[in-house]
Short mmCIF file of C-alpha atoms in Angstrom, two decimals:
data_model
loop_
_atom_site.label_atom_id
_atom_site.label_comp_id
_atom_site.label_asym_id
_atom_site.label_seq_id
_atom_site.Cartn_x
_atom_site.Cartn_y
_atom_site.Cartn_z
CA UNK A 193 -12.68 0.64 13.07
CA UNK A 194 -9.21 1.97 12.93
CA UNK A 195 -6.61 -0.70 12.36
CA UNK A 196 -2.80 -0.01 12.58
CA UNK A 197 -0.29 -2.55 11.73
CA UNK A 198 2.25 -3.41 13.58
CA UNK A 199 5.53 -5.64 11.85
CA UNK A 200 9.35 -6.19 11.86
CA UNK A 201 11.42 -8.91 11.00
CA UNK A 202 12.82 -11.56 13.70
CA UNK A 203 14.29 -10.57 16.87
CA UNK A 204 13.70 -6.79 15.76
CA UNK A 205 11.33 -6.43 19.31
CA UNK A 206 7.53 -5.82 17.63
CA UNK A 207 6.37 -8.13 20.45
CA UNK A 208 7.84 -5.77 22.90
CA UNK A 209 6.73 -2.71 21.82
CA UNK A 210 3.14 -4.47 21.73
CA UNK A 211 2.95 -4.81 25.32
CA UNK A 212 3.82 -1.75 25.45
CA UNK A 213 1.32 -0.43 23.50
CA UNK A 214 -1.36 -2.60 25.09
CA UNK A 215 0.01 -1.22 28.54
CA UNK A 216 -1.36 2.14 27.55
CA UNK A 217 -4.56 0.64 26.80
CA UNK A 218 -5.14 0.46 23.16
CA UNK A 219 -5.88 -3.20 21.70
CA UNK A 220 -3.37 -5.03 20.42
CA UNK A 221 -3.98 -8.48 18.17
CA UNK A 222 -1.41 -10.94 17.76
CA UNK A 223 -1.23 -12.82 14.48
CA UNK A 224 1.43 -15.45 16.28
CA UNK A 225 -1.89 -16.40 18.97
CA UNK A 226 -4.51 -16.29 16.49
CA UNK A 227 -2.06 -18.97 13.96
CA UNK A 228 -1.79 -21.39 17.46
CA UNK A 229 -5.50 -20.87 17.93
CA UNK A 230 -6.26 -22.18 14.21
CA UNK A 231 -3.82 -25.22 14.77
CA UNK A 232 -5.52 -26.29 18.19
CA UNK A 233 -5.51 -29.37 18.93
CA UNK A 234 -9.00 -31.04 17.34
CA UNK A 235 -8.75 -28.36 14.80
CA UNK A 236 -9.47 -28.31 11.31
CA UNK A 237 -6.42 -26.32 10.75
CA UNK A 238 -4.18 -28.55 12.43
CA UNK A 239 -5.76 -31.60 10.63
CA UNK A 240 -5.04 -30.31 7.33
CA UNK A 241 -1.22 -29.27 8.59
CA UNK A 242 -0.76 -32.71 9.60
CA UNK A 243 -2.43 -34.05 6.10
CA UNK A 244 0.37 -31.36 4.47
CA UNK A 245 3.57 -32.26 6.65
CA UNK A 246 2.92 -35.32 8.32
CA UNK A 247 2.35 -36.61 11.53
CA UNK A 248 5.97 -35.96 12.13
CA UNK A 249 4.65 -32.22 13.17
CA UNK A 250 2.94 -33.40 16.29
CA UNK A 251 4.38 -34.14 19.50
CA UNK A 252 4.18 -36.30 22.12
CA UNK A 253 0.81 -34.95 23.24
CA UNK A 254 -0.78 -34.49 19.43
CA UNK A 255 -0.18 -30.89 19.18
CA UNK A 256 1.73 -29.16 16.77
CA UNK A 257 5.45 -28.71 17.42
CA UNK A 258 6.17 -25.51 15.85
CA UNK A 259 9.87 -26.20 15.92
CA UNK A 260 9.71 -29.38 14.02
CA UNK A 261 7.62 -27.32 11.47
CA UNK A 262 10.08 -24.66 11.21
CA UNK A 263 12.67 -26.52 10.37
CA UNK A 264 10.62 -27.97 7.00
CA UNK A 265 9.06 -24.82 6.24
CA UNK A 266 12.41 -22.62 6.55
CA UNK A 267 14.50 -25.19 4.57
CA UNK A 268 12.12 -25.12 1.58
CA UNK A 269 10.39 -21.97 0.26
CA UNK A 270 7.66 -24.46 -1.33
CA UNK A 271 6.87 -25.90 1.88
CA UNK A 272 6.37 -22.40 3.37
CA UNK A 273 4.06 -21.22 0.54
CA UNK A 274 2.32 -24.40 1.08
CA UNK A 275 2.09 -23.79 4.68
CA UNK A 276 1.20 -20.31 4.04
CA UNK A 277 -2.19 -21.69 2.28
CA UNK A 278 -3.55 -23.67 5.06
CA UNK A 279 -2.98 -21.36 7.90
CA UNK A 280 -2.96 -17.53 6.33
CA UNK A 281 -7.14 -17.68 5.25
CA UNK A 282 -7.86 -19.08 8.88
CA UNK A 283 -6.08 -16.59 10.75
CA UNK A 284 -7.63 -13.88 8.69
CA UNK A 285 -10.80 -15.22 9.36
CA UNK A 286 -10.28 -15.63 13.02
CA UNK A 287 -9.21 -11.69 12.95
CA UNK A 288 -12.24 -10.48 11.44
CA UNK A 289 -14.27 -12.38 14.26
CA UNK A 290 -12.23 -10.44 16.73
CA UNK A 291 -12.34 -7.22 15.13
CA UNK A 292 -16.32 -7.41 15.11
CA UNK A 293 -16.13 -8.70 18.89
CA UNK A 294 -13.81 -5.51 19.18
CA UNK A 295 -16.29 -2.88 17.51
CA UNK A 296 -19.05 -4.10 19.67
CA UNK A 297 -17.08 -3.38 22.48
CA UNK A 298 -17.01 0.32 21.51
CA UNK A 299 -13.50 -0.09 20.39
CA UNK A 300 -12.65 2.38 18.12
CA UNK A 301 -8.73 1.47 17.01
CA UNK A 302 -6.97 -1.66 17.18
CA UNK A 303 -3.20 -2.61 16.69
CA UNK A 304 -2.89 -5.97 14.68
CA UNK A 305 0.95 -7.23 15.24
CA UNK A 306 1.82 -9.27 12.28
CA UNK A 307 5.13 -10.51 11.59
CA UNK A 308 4.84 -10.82 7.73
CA UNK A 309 2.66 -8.17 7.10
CA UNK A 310 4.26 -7.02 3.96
CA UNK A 311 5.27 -10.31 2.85
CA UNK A 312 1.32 -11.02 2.91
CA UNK A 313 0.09 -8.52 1.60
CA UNK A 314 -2.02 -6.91 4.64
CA UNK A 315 -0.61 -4.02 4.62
CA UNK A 316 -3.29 -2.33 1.99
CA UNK A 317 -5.88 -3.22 4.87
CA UNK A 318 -4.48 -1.33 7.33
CA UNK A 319 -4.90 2.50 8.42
CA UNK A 320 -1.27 2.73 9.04
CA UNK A 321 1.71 0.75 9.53
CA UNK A 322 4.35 0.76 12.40
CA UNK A 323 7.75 -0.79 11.47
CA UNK A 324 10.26 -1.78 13.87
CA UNK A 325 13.35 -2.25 13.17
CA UNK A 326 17.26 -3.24 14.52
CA UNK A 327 20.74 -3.90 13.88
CA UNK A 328 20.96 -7.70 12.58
CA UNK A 329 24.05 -8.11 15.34
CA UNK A 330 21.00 -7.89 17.65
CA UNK A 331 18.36 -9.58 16.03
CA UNK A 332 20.29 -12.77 15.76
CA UNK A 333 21.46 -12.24 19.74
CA UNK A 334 18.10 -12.18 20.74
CA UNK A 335 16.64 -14.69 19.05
CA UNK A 336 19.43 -17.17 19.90
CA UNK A 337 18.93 -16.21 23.35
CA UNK A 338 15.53 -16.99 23.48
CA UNK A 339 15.30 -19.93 21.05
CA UNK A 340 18.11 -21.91 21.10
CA UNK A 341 18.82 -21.43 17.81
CA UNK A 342 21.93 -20.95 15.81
CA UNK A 343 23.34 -17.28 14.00
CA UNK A 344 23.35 -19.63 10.89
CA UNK A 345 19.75 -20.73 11.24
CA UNK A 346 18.54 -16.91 12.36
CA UNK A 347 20.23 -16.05 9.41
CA UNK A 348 18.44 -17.81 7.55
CA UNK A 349 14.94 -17.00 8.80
CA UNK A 350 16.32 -13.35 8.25
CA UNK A 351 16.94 -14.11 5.19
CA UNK A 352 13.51 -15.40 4.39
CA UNK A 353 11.68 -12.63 5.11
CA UNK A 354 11.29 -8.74 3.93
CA UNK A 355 14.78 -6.90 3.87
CA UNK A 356 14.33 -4.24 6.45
CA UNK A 357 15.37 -1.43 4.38
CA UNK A 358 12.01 -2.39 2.33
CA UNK A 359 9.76 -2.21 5.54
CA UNK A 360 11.21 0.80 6.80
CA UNK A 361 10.26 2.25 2.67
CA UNK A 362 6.52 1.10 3.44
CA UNK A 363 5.89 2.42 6.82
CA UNK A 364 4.10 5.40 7.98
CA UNK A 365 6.39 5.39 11.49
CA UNK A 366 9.60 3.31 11.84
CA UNK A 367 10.73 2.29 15.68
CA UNK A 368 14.11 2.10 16.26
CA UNK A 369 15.33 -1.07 19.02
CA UNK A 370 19.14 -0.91 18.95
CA UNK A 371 19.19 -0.21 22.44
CA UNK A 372 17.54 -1.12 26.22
CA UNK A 373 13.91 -0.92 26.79
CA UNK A 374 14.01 2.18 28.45
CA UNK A 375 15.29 3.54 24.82
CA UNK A 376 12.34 1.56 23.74
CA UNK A 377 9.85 2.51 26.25
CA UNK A 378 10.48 6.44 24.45
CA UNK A 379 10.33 5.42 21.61
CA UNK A 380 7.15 3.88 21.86
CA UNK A 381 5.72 6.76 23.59
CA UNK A 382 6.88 9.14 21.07
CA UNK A 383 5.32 7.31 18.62
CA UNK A 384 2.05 7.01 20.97
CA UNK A 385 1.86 10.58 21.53
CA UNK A 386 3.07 12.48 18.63
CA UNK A 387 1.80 9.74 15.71
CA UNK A 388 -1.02 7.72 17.28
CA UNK A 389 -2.39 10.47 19.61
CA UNK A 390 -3.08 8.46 22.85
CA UNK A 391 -2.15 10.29 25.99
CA UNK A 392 0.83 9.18 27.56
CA UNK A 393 1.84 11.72 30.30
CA UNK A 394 1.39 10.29 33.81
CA UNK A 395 0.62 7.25 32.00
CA UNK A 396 3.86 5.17 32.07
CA UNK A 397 3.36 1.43 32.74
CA UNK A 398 6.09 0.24 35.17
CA UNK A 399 8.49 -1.11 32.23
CA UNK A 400 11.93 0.86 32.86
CA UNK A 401 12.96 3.73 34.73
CA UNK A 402 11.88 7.45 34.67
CA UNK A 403 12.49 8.75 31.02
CA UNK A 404 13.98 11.83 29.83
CA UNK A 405 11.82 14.04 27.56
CA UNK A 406 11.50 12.32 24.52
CA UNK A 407 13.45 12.98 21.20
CA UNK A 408 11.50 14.56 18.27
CA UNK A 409 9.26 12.31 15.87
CA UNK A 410 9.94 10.87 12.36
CA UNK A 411 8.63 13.31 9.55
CA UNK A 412 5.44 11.29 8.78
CA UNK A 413 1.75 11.65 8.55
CA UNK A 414 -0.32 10.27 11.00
CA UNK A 415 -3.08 7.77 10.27
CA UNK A 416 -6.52 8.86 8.84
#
């Protein structure tokens, strides 16, 4: 099986373009659900995160509160790694289960969205990897928006993380988000139809108006 990665730092929009991918029917994977499925409640994963970080991590109802989490993890790049060692072999586990589950199927490609892709390593298991990218103006906007957070605390989890001159160095097809999702919505189906070679004409799922023709592709080579 075929698997394309698909990464970008915070706020850049890689969870976007996934359901847009997904809306044009390939299979996307997200590394964010499988990490919450390892930490379930009654897990083994979450046990040894509380034996880590304390029972301070839980909440009311004994599940993990990832914000309580984040804010040890980001303010200590030890605590991260250490983090890093519990969770990262589970969810790689979990995504070979799925995978197999997938090939059965009759699946023949799969897109695995994973925020630190490069950071991890995973990016010499993949077939290809998609990088999007965006202003940092924006990416601390939309995060804030959406979180609650502070610029100086996005910052910082910026800051933590891959520059984004370095992704876009790695990648075999860089997606640019400084704009509205229709600007996205081509983008994505450039990228679809010129790089990953899935149909899109007539296609279009109902995420933004009708599209002018698309602009031309990055110079790269498409996946094997």
């Amino acid at each position: 099986m075929q698997v394309v990665g698909l990464t970008g730092g915070i706020g850049s929009g890689k969870s976007t373009v996934a359901k847009i991918i997904e809306a044009y029917g390939l299979p996307v994977v997200s590394a964010d659900e499988l990490s919450r499925m390892v930490v379930a409640p009654g897990s083994r994963g979450l046990q040894a995160v509380v034996a880590a970080f304390g029972e301070g991590v839980l909440d009311e109802s004994g599940a993990l509160d990832r914000a309580k989490l984040a804010e040890i993890v980001f303010a200590t790049p030890a605590r991260r790694v250490q983090l890093e060692k519990i969770v990262h072999p589970r969810i790689r586990e979990r995504f070979e289960e799925v995978l197999d589950a997938l090939e059965k199927a009759g699946q023949e490609r799969v897109v695995y969205e994973v925020p630190l892709l490069f950071e991890n390593d995973l990016h010499h298991m993949m077939d290809a990897v998609i990088v999007v990218t965006a202003r940092e103006d924006l990416r601390i906007a939309r995060v804030c928006e959406r979180s609650g957070l502070s610029p100086e605390e996005v910052r910082a989890r910026i800051a933590a993380q891959l520059d984004d001159a370095t992704r876009q160095a790695r990648a075999n097809y860089v997606i640019s988000n400084n704009g509205d999702i229709g600007d996205l919505q081509r983008e994505v189906e450039v990228m679809l139809d010129r790089f990953l070679h899935v149909p899109v004409q007539g296609r279009a799922p109902s995420l933004s108006p009708a599209s002018p023709p698309p602009p031309p592709p990055p110079k790269r080579a498409p996946p094997r």
